[in-house]
One Martini backbone bead per residue (centre of mass of N, CA, C, O) as a GRO file, in nm:
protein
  180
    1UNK     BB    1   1.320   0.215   0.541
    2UNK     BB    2   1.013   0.093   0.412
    3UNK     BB    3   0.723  -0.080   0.520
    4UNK     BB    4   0.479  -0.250   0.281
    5UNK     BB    5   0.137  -0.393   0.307
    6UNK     BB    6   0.004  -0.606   0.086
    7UNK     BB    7  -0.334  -0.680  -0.076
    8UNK     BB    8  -0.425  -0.989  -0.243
    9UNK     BB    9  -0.751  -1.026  -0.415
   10UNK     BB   10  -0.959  -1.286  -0.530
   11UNK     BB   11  -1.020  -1.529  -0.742
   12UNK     BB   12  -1.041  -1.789  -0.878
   13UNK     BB   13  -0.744  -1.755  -1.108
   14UNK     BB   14  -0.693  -1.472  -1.142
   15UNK     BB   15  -0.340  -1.432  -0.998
   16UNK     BB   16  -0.187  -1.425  -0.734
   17UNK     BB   17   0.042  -1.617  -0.726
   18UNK     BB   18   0.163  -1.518  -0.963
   19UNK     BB   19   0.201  -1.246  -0.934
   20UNK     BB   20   0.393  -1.281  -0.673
   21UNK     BB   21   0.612  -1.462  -0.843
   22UNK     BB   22   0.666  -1.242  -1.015
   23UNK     BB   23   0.822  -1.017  -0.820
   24UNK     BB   24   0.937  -1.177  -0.639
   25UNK     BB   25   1.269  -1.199  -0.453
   26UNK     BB   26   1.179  -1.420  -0.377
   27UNK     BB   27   1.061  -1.770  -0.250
   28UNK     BB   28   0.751  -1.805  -0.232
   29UNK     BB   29   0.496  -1.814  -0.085
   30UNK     BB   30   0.284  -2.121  -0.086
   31UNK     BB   31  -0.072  -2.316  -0.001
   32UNK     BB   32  -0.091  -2.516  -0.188
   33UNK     BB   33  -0.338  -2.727  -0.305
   34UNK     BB   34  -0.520  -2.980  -0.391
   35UNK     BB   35  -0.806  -2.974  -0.560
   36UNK     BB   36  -1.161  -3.066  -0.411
   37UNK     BB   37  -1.319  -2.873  -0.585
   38UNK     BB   38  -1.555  -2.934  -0.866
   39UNK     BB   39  -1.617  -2.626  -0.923
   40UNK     BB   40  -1.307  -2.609  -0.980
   41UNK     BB   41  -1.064  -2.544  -1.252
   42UNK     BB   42  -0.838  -2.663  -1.040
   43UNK     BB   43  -0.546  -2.838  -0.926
   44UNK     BB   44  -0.466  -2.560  -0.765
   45UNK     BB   45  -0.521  -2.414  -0.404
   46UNK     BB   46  -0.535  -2.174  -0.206
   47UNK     BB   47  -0.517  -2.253   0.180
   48UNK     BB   48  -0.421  -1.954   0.294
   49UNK     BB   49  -0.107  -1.801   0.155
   50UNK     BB   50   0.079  -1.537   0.010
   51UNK     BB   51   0.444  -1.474   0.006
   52UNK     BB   52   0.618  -1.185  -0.096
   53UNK     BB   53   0.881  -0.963  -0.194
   54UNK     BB   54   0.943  -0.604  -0.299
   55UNK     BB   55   1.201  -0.360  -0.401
   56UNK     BB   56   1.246  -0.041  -0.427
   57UNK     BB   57   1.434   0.196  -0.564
   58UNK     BB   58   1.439   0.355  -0.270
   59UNK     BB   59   1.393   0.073  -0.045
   60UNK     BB   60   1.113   0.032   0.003
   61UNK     BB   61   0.924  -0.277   0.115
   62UNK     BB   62   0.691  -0.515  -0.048
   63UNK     BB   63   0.490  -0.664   0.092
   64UNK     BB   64   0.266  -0.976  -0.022
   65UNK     BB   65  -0.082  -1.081   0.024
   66UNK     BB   66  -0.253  -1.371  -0.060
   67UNK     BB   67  -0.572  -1.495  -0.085
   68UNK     BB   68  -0.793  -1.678  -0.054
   69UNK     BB   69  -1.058  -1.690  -0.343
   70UNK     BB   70  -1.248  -1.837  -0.137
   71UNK     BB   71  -1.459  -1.770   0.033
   72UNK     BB   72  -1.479  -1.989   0.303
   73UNK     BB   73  -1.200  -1.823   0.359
   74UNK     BB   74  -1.296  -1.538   0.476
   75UNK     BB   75  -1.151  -1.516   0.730
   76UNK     BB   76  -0.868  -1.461   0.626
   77UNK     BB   77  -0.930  -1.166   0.511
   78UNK     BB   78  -0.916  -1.036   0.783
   79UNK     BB   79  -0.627  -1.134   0.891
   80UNK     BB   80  -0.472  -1.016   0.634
   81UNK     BB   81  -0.546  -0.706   0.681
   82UNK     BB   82  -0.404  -0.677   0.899
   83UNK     BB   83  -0.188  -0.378   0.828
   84UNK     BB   84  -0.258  -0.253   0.598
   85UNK     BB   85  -0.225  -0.037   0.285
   86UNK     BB   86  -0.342  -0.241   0.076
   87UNK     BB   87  -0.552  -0.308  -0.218
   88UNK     BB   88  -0.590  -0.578  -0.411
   89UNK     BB   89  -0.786  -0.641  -0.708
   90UNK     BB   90  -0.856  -0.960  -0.895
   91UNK     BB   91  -0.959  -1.056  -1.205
   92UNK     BB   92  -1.143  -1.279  -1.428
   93UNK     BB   93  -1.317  -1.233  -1.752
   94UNK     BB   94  -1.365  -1.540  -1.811
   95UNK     BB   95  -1.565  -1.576  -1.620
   96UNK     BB   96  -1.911  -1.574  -1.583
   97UNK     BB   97  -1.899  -1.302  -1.320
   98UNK     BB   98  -1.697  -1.109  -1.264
   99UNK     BB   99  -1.843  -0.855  -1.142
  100UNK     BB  100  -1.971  -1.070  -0.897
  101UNK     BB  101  -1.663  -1.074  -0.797
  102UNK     BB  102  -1.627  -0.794  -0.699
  103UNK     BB  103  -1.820  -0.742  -0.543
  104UNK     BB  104  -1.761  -0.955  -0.324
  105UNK     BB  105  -1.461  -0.814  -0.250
  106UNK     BB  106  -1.608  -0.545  -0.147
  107UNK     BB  107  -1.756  -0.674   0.061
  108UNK     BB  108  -1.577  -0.845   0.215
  109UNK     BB  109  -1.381  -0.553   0.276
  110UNK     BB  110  -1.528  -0.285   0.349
  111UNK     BB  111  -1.404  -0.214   0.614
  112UNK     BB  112  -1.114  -0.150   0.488
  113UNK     BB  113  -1.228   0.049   0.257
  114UNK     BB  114  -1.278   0.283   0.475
  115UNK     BB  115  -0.917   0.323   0.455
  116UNK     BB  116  -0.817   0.157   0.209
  117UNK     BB  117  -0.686   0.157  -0.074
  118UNK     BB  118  -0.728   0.087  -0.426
  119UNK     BB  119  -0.730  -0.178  -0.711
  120UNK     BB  120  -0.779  -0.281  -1.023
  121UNK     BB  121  -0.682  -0.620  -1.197
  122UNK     BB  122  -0.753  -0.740  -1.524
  123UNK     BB  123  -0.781  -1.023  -1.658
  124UNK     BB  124  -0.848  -1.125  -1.955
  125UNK     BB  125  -0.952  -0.928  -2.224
  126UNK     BB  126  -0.853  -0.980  -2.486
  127UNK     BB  127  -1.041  -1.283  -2.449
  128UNK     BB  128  -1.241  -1.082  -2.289
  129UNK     BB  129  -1.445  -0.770  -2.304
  130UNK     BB  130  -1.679  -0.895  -2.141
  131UNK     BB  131  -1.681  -0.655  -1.915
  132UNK     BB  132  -1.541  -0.334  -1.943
  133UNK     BB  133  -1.398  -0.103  -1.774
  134UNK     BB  134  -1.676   0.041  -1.754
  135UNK     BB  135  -1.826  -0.157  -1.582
  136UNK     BB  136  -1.641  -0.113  -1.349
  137UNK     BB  137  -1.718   0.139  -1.310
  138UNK     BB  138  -1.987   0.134  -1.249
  139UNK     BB  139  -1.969  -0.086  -1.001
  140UNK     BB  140  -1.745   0.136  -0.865
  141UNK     BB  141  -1.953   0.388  -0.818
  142UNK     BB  142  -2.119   0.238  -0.559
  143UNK     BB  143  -1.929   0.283  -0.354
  144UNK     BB  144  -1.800   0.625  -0.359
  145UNK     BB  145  -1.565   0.588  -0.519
  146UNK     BB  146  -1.207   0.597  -0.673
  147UNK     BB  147  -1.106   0.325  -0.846
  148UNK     BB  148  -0.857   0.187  -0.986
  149UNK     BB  149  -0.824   0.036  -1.367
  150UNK     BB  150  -0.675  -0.255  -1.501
  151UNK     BB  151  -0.509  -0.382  -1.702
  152UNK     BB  152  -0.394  -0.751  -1.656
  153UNK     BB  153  -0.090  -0.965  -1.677
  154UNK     BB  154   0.015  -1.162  -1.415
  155UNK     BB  155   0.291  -1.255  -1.546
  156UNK     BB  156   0.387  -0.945  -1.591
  157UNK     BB  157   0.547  -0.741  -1.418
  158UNK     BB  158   0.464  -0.464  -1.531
  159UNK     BB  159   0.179  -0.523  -1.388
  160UNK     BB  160   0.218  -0.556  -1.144
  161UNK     BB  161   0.396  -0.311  -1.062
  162UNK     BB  162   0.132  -0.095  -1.144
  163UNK     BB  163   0.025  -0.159  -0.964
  164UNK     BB  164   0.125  -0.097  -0.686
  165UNK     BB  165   0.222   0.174  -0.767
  166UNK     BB  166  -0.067   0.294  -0.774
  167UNK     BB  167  -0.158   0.219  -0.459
  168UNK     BB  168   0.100   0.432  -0.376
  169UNK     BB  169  -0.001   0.671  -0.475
  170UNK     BB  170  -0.191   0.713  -0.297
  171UNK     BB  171  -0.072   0.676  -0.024
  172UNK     BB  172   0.081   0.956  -0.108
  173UNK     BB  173  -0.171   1.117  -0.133
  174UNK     BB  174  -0.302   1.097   0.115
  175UNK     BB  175  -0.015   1.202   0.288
  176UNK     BB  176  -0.068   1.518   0.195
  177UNK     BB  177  -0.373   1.565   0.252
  178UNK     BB  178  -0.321   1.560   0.534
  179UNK     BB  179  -0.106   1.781   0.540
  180UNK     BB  180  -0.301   2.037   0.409
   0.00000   0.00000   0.00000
């Protein structure tokens, strides 16, 4: 059995907490308290980290670590990094400016993002159309990788699921080419 470090990253709102609630095989760790910000409209917000896992068919367990979203906490996102196999990023399509908000965890996470694979998942889309998966491509075209975009309700088991599938096929792609 292998144990593989996922880091899922995003805005305040994304659904951090959801995906990893939604999967989890246990009880979610989450440092969840009452929101004092009040430019955001959220009841409650992590200020520390969320962790979840699960086990996969072959039998080897994916660890997942939700960062908070709130940029003053960029210093956990570096600590959450380390030993990371890869990043998922989660955008909410609803909020005033997904892309700056893509943007911004892109620039955050980008030493990391020069090792570890990545996956984007788009949520709310269906009710908010605009920017669509191409504006995300092309967004994402800026950084000079190929790195893949899902259309994601962070409630749904299997949008998660698929999520983190994504991200580990990177990985075994990844450990092939190296073998070639």
């Amino acid at each position: 059995m292998r144990e593989h470090k996922i880091l899922i990253t995003g805005s305040v709102g994304a659904g951090k907490t959801t995906a990893i609630g939604c999967v989890s095989e246990t009880a979610p760790v989450m440092t969840d308290v009452p929101n004092s910000d009040a430019s955001i409209d959220k009841q409650y917000t992590t200020v520390g980290l969320d962790f979840g896992q699960l086990t996969l068919d072959n039998g080897d367990r994916v660890r997942l670590f939700g960062t908070p979203g709130q940029a003053r906490f960029d210093f956990l996102w570096k600590i959450l990094a380390r030993n990371a196999l890869g990043l998922i990023v989660l955008t909410d399509n609803s909020r005033p400016d997904p892309l700056a908000d893509l943007s911004l965890y892109m620039r955050g996470f980008a030493e990391s993002l020069l090792t570890l694979p990545c996956v984007v998942g788009v949520g709310r889309l269906q009710a908010h159309p605009v920017p669509t998966l191409d504006d995300y491509a092309e967004r994402l075209a800026a950084t000079g990788r190929v790195i893949p975009i899902l259309e994601v309700d962070v409630r749904n088991r299997a949008d998660v699921v698929l999520l983190i599938d994504t991200l580990l096929l990177q990985l075994e792609a990844d450990m092939r080419g190296d073998r070639g």
